[in-house]
Every structure is written in C-alpha cells, then in structure tokens.
Tab-separated table of C-alpha atoms and ligand atoms in Angstrom:
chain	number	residue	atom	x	y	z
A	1	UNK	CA	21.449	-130.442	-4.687
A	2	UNK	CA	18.526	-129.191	-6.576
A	3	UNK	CA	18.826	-129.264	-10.650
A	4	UNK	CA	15.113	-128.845	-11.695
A	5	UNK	CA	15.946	-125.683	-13.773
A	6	UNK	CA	19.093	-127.708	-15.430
A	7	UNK	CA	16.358	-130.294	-15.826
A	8	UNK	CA	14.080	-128.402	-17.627
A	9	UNK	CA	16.640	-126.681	-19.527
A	10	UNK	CA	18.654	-129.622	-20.870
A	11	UNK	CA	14.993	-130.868	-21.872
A	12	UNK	CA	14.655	-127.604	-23.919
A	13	UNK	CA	18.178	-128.123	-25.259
A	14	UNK	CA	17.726	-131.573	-26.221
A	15	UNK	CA	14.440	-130.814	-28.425
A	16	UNK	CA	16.203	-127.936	-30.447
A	17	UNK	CA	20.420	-128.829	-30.543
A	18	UNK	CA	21.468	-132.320	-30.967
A	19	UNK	CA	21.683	-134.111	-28.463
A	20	UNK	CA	21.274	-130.901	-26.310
A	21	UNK	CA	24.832	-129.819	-26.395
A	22	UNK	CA	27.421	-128.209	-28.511
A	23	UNK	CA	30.262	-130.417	-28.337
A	24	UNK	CA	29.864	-134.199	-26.831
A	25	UNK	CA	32.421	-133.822	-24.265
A	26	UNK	CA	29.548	-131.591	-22.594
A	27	UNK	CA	27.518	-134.354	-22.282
A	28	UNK	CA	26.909	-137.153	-19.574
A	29	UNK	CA	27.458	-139.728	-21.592
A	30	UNK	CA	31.032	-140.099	-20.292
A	31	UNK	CA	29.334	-140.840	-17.036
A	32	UNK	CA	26.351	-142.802	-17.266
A	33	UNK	CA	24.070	-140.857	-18.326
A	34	UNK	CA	22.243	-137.948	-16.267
A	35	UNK	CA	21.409	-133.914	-16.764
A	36	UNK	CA	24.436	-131.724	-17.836
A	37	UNK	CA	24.324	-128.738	-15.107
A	38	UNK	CA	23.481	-125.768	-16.676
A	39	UNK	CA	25.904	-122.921	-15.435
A	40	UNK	CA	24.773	-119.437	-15.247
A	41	UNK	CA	27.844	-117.135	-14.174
A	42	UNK	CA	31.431	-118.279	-14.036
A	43	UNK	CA	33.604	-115.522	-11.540
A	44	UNK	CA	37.147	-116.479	-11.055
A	45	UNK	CA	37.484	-120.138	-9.761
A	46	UNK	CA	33.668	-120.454	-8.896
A	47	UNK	CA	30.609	-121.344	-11.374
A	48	UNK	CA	26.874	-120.386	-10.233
A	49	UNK	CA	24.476	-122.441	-12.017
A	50	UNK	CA	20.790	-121.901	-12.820
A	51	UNK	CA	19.638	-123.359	-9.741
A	52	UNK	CA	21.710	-121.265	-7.651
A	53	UNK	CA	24.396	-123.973	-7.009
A	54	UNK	CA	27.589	-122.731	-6.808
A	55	UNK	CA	30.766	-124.982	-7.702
A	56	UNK	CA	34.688	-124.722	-7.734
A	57	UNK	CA	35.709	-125.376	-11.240
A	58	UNK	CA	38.292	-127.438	-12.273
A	59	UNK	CA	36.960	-127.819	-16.185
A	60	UNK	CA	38.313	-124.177	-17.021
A	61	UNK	CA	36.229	-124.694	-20.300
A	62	UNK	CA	38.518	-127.920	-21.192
A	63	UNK	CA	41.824	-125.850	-20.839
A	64	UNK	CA	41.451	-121.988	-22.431
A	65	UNK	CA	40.398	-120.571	-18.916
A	66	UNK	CA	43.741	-120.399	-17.094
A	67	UNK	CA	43.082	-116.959	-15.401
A	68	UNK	CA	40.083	-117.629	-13.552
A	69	UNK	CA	36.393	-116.694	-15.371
A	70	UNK	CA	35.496	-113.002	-15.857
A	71	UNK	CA	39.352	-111.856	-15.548
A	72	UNK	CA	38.495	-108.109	-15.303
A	73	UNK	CA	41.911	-107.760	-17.506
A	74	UNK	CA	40.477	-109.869	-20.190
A	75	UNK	CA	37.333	-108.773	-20.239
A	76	UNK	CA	38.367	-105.062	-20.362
A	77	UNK	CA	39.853	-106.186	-23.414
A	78	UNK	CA	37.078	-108.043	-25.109
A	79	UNK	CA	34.609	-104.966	-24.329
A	80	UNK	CA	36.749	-102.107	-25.891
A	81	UNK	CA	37.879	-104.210	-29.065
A	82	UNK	CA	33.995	-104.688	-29.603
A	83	UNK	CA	33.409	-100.984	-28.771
A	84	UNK	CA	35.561	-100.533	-32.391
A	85	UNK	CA	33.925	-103.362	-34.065
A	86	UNK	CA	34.368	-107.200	-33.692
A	87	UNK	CA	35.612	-108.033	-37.374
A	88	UNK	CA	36.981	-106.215	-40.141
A	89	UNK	CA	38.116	-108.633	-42.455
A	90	UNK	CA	41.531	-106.209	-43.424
A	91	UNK	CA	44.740	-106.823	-41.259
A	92	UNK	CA	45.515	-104.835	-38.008
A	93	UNK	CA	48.260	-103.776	-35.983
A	94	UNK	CA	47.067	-106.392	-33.011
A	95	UNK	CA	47.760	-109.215	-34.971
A	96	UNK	CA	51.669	-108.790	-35.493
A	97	UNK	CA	51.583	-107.316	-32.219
A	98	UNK	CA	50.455	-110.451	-30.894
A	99	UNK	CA	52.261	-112.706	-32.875
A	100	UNK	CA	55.334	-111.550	-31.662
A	101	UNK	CA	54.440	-112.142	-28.123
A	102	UNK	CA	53.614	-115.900	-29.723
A	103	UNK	CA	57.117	-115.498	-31.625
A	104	UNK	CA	59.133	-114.192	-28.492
A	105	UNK	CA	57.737	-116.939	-25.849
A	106	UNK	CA	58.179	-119.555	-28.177
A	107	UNK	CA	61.646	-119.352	-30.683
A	108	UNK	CA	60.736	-122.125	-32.978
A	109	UNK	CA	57.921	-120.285	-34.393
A	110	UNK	CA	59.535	-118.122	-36.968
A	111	UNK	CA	56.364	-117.131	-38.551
A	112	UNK	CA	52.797	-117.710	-37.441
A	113	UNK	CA	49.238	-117.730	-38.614
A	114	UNK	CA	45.638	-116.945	-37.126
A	115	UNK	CA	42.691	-119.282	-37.287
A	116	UNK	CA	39.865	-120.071	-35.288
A	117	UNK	CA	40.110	-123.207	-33.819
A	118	UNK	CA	42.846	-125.725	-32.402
A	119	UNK	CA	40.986	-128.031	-35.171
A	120	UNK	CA	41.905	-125.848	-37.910
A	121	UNK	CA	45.434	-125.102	-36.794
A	122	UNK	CA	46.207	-129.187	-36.480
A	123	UNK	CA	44.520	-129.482	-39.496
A	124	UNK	CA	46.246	-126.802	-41.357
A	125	UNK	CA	49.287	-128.120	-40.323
A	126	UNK	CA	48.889	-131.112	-41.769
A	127	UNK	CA	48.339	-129.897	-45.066
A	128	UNK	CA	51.398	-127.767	-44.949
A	129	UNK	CA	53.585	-130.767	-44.152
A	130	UNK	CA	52.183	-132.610	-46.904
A	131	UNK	CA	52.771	-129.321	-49.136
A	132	UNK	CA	56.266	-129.130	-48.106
A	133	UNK	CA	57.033	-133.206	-47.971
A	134	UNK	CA	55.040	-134.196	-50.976
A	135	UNK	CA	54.090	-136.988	-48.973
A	136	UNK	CA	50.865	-138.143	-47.652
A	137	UNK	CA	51.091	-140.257	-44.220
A	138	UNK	CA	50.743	-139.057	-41.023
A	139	UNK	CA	51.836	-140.288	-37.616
A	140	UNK	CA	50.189	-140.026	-34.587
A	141	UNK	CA	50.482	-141.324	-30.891
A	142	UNK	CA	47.161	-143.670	-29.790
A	143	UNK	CA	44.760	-141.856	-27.463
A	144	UNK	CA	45.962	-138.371	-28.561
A	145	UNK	CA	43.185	-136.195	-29.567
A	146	UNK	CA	43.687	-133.404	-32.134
A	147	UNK	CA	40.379	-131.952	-32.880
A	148	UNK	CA	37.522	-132.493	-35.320
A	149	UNK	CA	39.853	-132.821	-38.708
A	150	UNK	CA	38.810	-136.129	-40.493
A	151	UNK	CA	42.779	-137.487	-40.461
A	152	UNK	CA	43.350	-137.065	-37.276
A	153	UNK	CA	39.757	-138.873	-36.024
A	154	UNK	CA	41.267	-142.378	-36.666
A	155	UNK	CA	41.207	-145.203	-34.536
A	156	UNK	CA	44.452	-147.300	-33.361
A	157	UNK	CA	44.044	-150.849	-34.752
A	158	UNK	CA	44.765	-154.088	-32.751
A	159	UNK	CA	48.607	-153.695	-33.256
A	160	UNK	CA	51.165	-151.812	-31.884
A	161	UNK	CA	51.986	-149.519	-34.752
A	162	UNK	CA	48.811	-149.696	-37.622
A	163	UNK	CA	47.365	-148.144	-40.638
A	164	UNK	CA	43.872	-146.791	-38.690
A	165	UNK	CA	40.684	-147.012	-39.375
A	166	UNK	CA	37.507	-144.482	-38.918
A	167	UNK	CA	37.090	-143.340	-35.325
A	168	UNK	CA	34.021	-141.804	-36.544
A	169	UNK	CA	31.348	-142.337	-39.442
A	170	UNK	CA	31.707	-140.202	-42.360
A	171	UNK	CA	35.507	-140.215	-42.231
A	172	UNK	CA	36.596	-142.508	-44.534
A	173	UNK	CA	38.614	-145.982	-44.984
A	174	UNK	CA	40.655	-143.933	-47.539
A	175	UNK	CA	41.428	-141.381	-45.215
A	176	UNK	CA	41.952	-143.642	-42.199
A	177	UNK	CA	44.735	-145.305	-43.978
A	178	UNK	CA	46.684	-142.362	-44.020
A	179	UNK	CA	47.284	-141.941	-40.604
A	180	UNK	CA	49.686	-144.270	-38.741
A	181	UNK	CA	48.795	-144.611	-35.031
A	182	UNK	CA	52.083	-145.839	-32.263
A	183	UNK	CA	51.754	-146.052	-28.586
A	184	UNK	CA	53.148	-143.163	-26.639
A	185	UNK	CA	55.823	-143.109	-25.262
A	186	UNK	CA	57.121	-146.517	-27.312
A	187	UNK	CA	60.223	-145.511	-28.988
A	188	UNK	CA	60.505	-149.132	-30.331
A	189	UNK	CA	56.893	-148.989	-32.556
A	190	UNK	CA	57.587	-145.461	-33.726
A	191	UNK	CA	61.041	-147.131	-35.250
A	192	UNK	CA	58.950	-149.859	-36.845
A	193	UNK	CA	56.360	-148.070	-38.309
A	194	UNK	CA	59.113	-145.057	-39.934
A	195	UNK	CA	61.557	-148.207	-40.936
A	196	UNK	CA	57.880	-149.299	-42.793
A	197	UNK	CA	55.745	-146.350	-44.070
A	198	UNK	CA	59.145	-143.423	-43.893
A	199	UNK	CA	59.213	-142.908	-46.872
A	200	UNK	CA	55.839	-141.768	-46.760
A	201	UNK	CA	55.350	-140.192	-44.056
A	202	UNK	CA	54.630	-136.524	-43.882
A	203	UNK	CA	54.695	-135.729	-40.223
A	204	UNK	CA	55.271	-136.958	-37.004
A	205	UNK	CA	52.188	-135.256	-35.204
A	206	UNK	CA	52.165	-135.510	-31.117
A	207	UNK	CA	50.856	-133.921	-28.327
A	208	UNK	CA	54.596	-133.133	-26.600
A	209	UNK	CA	53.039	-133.550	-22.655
A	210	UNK	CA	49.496	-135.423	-23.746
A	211	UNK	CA	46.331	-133.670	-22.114
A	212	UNK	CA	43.903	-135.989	-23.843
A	213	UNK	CA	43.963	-138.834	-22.062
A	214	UNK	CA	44.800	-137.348	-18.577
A	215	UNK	CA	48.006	-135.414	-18.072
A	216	UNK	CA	50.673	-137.587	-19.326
A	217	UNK	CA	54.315	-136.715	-19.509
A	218	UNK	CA	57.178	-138.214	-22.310
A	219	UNK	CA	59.437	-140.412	-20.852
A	220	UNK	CA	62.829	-139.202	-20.878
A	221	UNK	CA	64.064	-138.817	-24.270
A	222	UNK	CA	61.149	-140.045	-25.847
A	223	UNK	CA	60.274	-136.679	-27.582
A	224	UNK	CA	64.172	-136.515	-28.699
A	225	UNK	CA	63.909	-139.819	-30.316
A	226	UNK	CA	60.919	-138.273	-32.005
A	227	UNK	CA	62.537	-135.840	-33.743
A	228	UNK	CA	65.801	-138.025	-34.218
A	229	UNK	CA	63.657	-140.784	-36.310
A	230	UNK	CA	61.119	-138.395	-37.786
A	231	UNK	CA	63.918	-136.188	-39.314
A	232	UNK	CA	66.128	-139.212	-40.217
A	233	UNK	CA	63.121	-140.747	-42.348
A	234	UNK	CA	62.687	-137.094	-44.054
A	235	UNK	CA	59.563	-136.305	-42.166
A	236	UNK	CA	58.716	-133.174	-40.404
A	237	UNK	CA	57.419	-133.529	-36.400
A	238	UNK	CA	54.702	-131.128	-35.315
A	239	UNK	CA	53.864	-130.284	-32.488
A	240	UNK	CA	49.825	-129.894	-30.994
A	241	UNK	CA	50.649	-127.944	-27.898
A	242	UNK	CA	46.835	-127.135	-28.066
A	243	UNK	CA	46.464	-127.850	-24.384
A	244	UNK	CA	50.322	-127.276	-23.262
A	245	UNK	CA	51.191	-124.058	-24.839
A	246	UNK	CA	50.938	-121.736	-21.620
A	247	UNK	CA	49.937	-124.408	-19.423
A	248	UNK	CA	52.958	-125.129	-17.898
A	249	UNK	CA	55.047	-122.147	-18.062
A	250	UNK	CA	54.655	-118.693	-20.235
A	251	UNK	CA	55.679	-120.580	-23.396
A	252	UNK	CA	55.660	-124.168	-25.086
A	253	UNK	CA	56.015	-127.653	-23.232
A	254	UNK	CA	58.800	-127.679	-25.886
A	255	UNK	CA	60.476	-124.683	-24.010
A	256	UNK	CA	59.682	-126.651	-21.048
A	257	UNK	CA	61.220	-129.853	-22.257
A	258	UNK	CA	64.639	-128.228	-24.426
A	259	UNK	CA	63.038	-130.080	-27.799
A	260	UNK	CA	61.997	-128.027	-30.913
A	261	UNK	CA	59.286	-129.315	-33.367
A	262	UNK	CA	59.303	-128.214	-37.091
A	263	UNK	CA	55.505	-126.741	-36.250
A	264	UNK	CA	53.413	-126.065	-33.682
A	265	UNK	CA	49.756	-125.838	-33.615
A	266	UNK	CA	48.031	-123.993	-30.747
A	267	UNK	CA	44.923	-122.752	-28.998
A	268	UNK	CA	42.916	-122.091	-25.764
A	269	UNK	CA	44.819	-120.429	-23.446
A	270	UNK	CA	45.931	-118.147	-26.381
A	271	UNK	CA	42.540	-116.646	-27.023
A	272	UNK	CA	41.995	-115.553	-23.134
A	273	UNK	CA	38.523	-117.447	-23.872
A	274	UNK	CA	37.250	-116.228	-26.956
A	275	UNK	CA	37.651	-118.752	-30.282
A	276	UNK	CA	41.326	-119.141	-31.849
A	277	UNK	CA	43.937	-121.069	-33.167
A	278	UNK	CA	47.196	-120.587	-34.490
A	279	UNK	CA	50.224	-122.662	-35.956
A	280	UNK	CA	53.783	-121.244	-36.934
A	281	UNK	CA	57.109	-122.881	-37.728
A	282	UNK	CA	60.225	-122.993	-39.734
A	283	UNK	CA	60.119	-120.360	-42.530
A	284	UNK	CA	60.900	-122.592	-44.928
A	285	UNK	CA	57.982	-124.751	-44.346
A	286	UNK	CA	55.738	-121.752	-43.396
A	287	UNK	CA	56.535	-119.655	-46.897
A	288	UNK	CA	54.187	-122.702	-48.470
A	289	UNK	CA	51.334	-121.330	-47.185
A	290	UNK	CA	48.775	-119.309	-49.517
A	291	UNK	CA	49.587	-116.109	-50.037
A	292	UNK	CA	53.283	-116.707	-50.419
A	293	UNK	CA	52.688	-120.867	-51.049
A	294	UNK	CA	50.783	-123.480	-52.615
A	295	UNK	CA	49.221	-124.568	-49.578
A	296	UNK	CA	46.233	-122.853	-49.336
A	297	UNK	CA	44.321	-121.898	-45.839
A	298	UNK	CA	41.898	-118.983	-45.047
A	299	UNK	CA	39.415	-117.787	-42.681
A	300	UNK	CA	36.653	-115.074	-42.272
A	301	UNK	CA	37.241	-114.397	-38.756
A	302	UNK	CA	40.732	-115.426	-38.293
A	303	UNK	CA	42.371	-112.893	-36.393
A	304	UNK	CA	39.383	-110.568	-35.755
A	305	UNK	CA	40.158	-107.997	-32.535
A	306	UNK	CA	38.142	-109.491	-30.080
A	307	UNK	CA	40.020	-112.971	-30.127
A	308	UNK	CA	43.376	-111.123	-30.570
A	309	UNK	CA	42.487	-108.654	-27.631
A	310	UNK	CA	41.555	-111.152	-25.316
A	311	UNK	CA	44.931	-113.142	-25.973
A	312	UNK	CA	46.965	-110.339	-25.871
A	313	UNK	CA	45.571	-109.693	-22.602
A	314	UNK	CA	45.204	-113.383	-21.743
A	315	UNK	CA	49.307	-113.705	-22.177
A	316	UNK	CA	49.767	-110.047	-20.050
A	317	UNK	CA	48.143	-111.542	-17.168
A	318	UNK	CA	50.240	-115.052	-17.287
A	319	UNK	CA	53.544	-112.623	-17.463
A	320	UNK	CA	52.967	-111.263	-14.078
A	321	UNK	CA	55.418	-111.920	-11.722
A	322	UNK	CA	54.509	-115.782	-9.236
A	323	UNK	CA	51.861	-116.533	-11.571
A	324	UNK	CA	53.255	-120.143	-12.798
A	325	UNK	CA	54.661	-120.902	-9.098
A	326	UNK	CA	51.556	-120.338	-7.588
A	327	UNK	CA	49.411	-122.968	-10.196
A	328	UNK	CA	52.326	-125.215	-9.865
A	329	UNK	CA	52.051	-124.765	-5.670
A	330	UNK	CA	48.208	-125.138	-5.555
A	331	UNK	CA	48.833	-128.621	-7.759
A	332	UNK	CA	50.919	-129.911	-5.273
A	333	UNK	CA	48.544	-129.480	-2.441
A	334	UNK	CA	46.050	-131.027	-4.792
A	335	UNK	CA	48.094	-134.191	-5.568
A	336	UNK	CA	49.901	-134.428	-2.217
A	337	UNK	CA	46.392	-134.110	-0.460
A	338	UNK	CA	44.657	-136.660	-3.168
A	339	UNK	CA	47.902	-139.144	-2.826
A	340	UNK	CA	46.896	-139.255	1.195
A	341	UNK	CA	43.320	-139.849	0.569
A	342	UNK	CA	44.052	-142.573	-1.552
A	343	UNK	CA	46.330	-144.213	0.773
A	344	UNK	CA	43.791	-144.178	3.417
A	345	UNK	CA	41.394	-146.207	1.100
A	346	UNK	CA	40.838	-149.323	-0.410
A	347	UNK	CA	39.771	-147.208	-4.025
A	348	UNK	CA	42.425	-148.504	-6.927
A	349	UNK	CA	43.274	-145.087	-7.954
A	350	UNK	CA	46.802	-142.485	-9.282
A	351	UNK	CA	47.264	-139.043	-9.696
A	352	UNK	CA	49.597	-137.720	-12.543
A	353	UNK	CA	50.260	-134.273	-12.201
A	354	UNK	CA	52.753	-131.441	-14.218
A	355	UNK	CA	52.489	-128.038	-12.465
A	356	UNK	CA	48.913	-126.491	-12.431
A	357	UNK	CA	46.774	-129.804	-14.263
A	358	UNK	CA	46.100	-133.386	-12.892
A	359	UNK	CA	44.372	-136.598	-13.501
A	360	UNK	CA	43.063	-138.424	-11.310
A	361	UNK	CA	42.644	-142.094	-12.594
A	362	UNK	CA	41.223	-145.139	-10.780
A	363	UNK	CA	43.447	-147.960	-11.369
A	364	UNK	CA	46.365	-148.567	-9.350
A	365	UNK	CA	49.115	-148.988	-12.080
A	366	UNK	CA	51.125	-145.873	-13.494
A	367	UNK	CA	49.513	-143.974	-16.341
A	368	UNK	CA	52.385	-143.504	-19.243
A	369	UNK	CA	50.298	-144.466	-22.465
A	370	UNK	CA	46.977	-144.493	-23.701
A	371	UNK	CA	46.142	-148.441	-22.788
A	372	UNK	CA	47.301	-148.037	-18.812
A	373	UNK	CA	44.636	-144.447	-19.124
A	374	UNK	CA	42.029	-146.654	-20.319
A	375	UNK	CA	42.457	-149.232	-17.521
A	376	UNK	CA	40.435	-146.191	-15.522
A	377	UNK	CA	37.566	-147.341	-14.253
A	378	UNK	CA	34.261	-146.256	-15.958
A	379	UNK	CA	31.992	-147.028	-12.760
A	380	UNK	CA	34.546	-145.618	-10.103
A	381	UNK	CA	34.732	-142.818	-11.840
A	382	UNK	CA	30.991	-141.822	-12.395
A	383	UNK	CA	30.747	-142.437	-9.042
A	384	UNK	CA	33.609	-139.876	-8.001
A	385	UNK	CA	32.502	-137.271	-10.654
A	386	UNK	CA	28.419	-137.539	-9.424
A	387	UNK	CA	29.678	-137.150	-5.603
A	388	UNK	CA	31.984	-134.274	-6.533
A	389	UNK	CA	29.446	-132.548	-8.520
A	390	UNK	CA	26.424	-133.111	-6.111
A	391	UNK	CA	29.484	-131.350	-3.255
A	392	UNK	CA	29.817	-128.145	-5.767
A	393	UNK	CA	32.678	-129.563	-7.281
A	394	UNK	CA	32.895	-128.924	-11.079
A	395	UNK	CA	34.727	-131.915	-12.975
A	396	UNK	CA	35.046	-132.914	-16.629
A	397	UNK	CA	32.983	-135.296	-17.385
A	398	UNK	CA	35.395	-137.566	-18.554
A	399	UNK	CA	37.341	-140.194	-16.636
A	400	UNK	CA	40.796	-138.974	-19.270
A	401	UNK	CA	40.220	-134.982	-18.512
A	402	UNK	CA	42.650	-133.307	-16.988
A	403	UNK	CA	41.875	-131.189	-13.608
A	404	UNK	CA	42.594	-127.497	-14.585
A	405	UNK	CA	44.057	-125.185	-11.851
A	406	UNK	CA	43.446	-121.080	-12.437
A	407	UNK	CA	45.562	-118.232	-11.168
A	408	UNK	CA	42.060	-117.362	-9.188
A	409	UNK	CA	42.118	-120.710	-7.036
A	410	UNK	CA	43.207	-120.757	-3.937
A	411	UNK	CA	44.031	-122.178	-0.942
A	412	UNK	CA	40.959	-122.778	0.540
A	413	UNK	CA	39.615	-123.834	-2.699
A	414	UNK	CA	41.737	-126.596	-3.044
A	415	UNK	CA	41.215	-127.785	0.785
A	416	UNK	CA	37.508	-127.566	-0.050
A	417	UNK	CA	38.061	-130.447	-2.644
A	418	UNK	CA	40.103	-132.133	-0.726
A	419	UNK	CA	37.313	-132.957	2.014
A	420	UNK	CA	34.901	-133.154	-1.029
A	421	UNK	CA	37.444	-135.885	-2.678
A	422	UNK	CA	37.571	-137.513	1.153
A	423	UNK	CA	33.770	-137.534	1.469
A	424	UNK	CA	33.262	-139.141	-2.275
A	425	UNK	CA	36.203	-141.816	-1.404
A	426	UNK	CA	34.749	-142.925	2.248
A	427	UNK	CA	31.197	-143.495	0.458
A	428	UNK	CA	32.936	-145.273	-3.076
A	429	UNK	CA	34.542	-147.546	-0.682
A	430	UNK	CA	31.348	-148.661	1.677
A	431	UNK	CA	29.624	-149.002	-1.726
A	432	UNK	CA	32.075	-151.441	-2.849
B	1	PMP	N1	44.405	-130.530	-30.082
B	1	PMP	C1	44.351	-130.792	-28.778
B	1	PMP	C2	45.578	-131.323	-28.081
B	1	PMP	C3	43.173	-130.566	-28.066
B	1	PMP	O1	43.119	-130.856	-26.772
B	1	PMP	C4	42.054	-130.031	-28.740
B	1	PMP	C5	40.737	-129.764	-28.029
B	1	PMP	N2	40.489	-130.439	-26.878
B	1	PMP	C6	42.166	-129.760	-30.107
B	1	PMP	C7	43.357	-130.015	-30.746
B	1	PMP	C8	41.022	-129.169	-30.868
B	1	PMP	O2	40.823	-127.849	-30.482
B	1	PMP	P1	39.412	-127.126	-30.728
B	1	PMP	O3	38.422	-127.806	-29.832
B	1	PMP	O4	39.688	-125.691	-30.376
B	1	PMP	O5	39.079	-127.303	-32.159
C-alpha cells in the first residue's frame, strides 16, 4: 500500500506539532512505532487517504461518528448554523431545545449544562460533587479513562483498592492522593476502600459499560452495588457515559441497564462530530453550579450553534426507525464471523461485544477488568492492526479501543473485514 504522501506529511507534522499529532492516541506509538496514515476524505463508512488508499473505518473518530462521515443530515446542519454565525456568546433557543432532547432520552438528567469537551464535563462534575459533598476524594474504577482533567489522570497502585499516584508528569502527588482507584467490576474492593476513605469520598465516578479498555460490560449487579455503597457512605455516583451515551440505544447505558447515577457526564456522539460536552443531574446537586451555585464553571464556546446543530441533528438521525437494530445486527456478524476465525487458529485471542462496538483482544481468557484487558498482547496486536491497515482496514491504534460500527456500514463492509481479519490471522499464525 503506498504511504509516501502520509510519509512526507507526518514528517511535516512532526517538525511543527508535537510529536506530529493532536492527541497521542493518534499516534503509532500504541503499535510499534510507524507513520500515522494521513486521511483525506471520510464518506459514510469509508476513509480516502492522501495517497489515494481507501479504508473501512472502524475508529469513527474514537466514538462521536456513529452516523457514518459526511451524514448529509448533519452536515446540512453544521453549514446553515454557520451561514448565521458560529458563536454568539448570548443564549439561544437551540440550546434548551436540545437539552430537552438530552432531558427526554435520559430521565435522570433534570437539568443539564453545555461545555466543550467530555474532559470538561468529567471534570466539572467533579467539582460539583465536591461543592455539594464538601468532601474531597474521588473514586474511580482502574483502567477507566476520563479525559485530560489532572484527578482523574492517576495511576492504580500495586493494591487492589489505593490512594493513586501521577499517571502523568505535572499532575501532582497531592492531587493523586485524592483519587481512590478499585478494580472493575470488584464489588468486594469498592466495600473496602468506602468502609476506609467514606467519609471522604465525594463521588463514585465510573464508566457504567467501560469503552476504555475495550468494550467491557458490569457484571450483574455490580453497578447496583455501586450506587447501594456509594449512597450508603454519603457519596454521590456519577456517571461518564462519554462513550455509552447513544452508543447502545437512543439514550444512556443507564437506561440500558435500569440504574440511575446522581450525574452524568457526556460527549461524542452528542455533538454529531463537532466539539462538546455536557453533564446534568439531580437538581439539587445541579442548582450548585455558578450562576445559581457556588460551584463555578464557564466556557466561551459552550453551546455555540454549530455544536448544538450538529447534535440536534446527530440525535434526529439515531431516532429513525431500525437504526439501533441494524448496528446491533452488523456487530453480530462481526463477532460471530471473528469468533469462527479464531477458532480456526492457533492466535490466543476474545471478542467482547455490546450491540454496535467490539474489542477484539488477543489473550484467550475473558476480558471483565482492566488487568485480564492488559493481558492483550502488544506484539499480536501490532501485527493484526499493521495487516488490517495495509488491507484498507481502519483500526484504532490501540490494542484497548473499541471497534466502532456506523449506521452507514454494511453488509458487505463487514464481510470485507472478515476476509481481511482471516488473511491477517493465517499470516500471525505462520509467523508464530
Ligand atoms: N470520558 C470517557 C469515557 C472518554 O472515553 C473520553 C475520551 N476518550 C473522555 C472522557 C474525554 O473526552 P474528550 O476527549 O472529549 O475530552
């Protein structure tokens, strides 16, 4: 496959952007090393790249792309919001308009707010529980990722329930020992560390179905026990449904699953593609927040048109009638046709799936926490990812990342991949 224009491109990037890229994820790091494919046009399912490669994409920009590129819906509705300019910086009628679709969908919102980012809407609410609480800790599940936000970049320690430390420099030891980091899906260590720190604690904060270190579900009442605990130590539980809100079905995973958090914080799919966030909750806890509260939280572009547009019309196109069967039908053909190739080889390797997003991992043991995701292995998977690329297939490049279906995939898509996963497995194994 010829990448000399990526080549020259990423050597461009790399002498003017750090490290060439905008957000490490994008990088090959993940994967050994190697040039990042620089992509051109993205229509529907397919990406066209510089070289005039084209690829099936199953990134779908790390989650917000759930209709496909270039939705002609969408972008109808990003072009005449700009036609009336982009930002005002006064309120507008889209915004409640838009929150109620957020409010309607998903009940335990009872009163939202617009940022930018799913960074900022973790981060913010954070703060607010800590407004509300008066307390300071924080809880979180190992292997969970919840942006950018300096509390919630901290490492699990050696144990099963710890105080963290920095998972990056510049966030500090202080800081780090605020957060407390369990396993998921360990009812047991999330009972020793609130029967420890509860008093403390501010907030349970958890990713209800995780899509940060593959697509992982909660065991059965796992999620329940969450809230039973969290409540009966006086914390709040919040819910990052960053990934999950509109994944799965038009709504929450917590619609999906029958549990309510005390907040959410969301993102991607919600903006249709363009930047936003947005968190909501319990009045109670949401009347803290600046104007009405002490908790203070503010932003220049937060809820400017074009954002709001494109998730209005991001949400109108997930409303139509098969939309969620169809990702959820297309997943099974993916897993049910990756589960065969599997068993025909000799490659250690699982497939967790929920509806429309998968993971492939390569080990042979179930994925249900953060450790059994990490038992993935690094080489197998650079492998895989470098033979699906080099076959027009267009993977994270990350051996956690979820594989994101779109409403444009199709059939034929999928059975593509299929004999592009069947080619990469028959060479993986001769290699071996
Ligand atoms: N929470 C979760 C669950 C996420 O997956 C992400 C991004 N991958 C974030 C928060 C941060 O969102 P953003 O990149 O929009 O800041």
């Amino acid at each position: 496959m010829e990448k000399t224009h990526s080549e020259a491109l990423y050597k461009e990037a790399c002498e003017h952007i750090v490290g060439g890229v905008n957000s490490p994820s994008r990088s090959f790091k993940g994967v050994g090393g190697g040039t990042p494919i620089f992509m051109e046009k993205g229509e529907g399912a397919y990406f066209y790249d510089v070289d005039g490669n084209k690829y099936i994409d199953y990134l779908g920009a790390y989650g917000p792309i759930i209709t496909g590129h270039a939705h002609p819906h969408i972008t109808r509705a990003i072009t005449n919001a700009a036609h009336n300019g982009t930002l005002y910086g006064t309120p507008t009628k889209l915004e409640s308009q838009f929150a109620m679709m957020l409010k309607n969908s998903i009940p335990s919102l009872e009163k939202v707010r617009f940022v930018n980012s799913g960074t900022e809407a973790v981060m913010t609410t954070i703060r607010v529980a800590r407004a509300y609480t008066g307390r300071t800790k924080v809880i979180k599940f190992a292997g969970c990722y919840h942006g950018h936000s300096d509390l919630v970049l901290v490492a699990a320690g050696s144990g099963p329930s710890t105080l963290g430390s920095p998972d990056s420099a510049g966030v500090t030891k202080n800081i780090a020992e605020e957060v407390i980091t369990v396993p998921f899906n360990d009812p047991e260590n999330l009972k020793k560390a609130l029967d420890k720190w509860g008093n403390e604690v501010a907030a349970v904060l958890v990713e209800p179905i995780v899509g940060n270190f593959g697509i992982v579900e909660p065991v059965p009442g796992f999620l329940e026990t969450v809230n039973q605990l969290a409540h009966n130590a006086g914390s709040l539980v919040i819910y990052d449904e960053v990934i999950t809100a509109f994944r799965f079905m038009y709504g929450g995973a917590q619609n999906l699953l029958g549990v309510t958090p005390d907040m959410t914080a969301m993102g991607k799919i919600i903006g249709g593609g363009l930047p936003i966030g947005a968190y909501g909750g319990r009045i109670d806890i949401m009347e803290n927040v600046a104007p009405l509260g002490p908790a203070y939280q503010a932003g220049t572009m937060s809820g400017n048109p074009a954002s709001i547009s494109a998730g209005i019309a991001c949400l109108e196109v997930l409303q139509e009638e098969g939309v969620y069967e169809k990702l959820d039908y297309l997943g099974s053909r993916l897993e049910d046709g990756l589960n065969n190739i599997i068993k025909n080889h000799t490659v250690p390797a699982t497939v967790n799936r929920l509806k429309g997003a998968l993971t492939l991992y390569f080990t042979s043991q179930k994925v249900q926490n953060y450790d059994d995701a990490d038992n993935s292995n690094d080489v197998l998977f650079s492998k895989f990812f470098k033979k699906m690329l080099n076959q027009g297939i267009n993977l994270a490049p990350s051996k956690y990342e979820a594989w994101f279906i779109t409403t444009a995939h199709e059939e034929k898509d999928i059975e593509e991949t299929l004999k592009a996963a069947e080619k990469a497995f028959d060479e993986i194994e001769k290699e071996q």
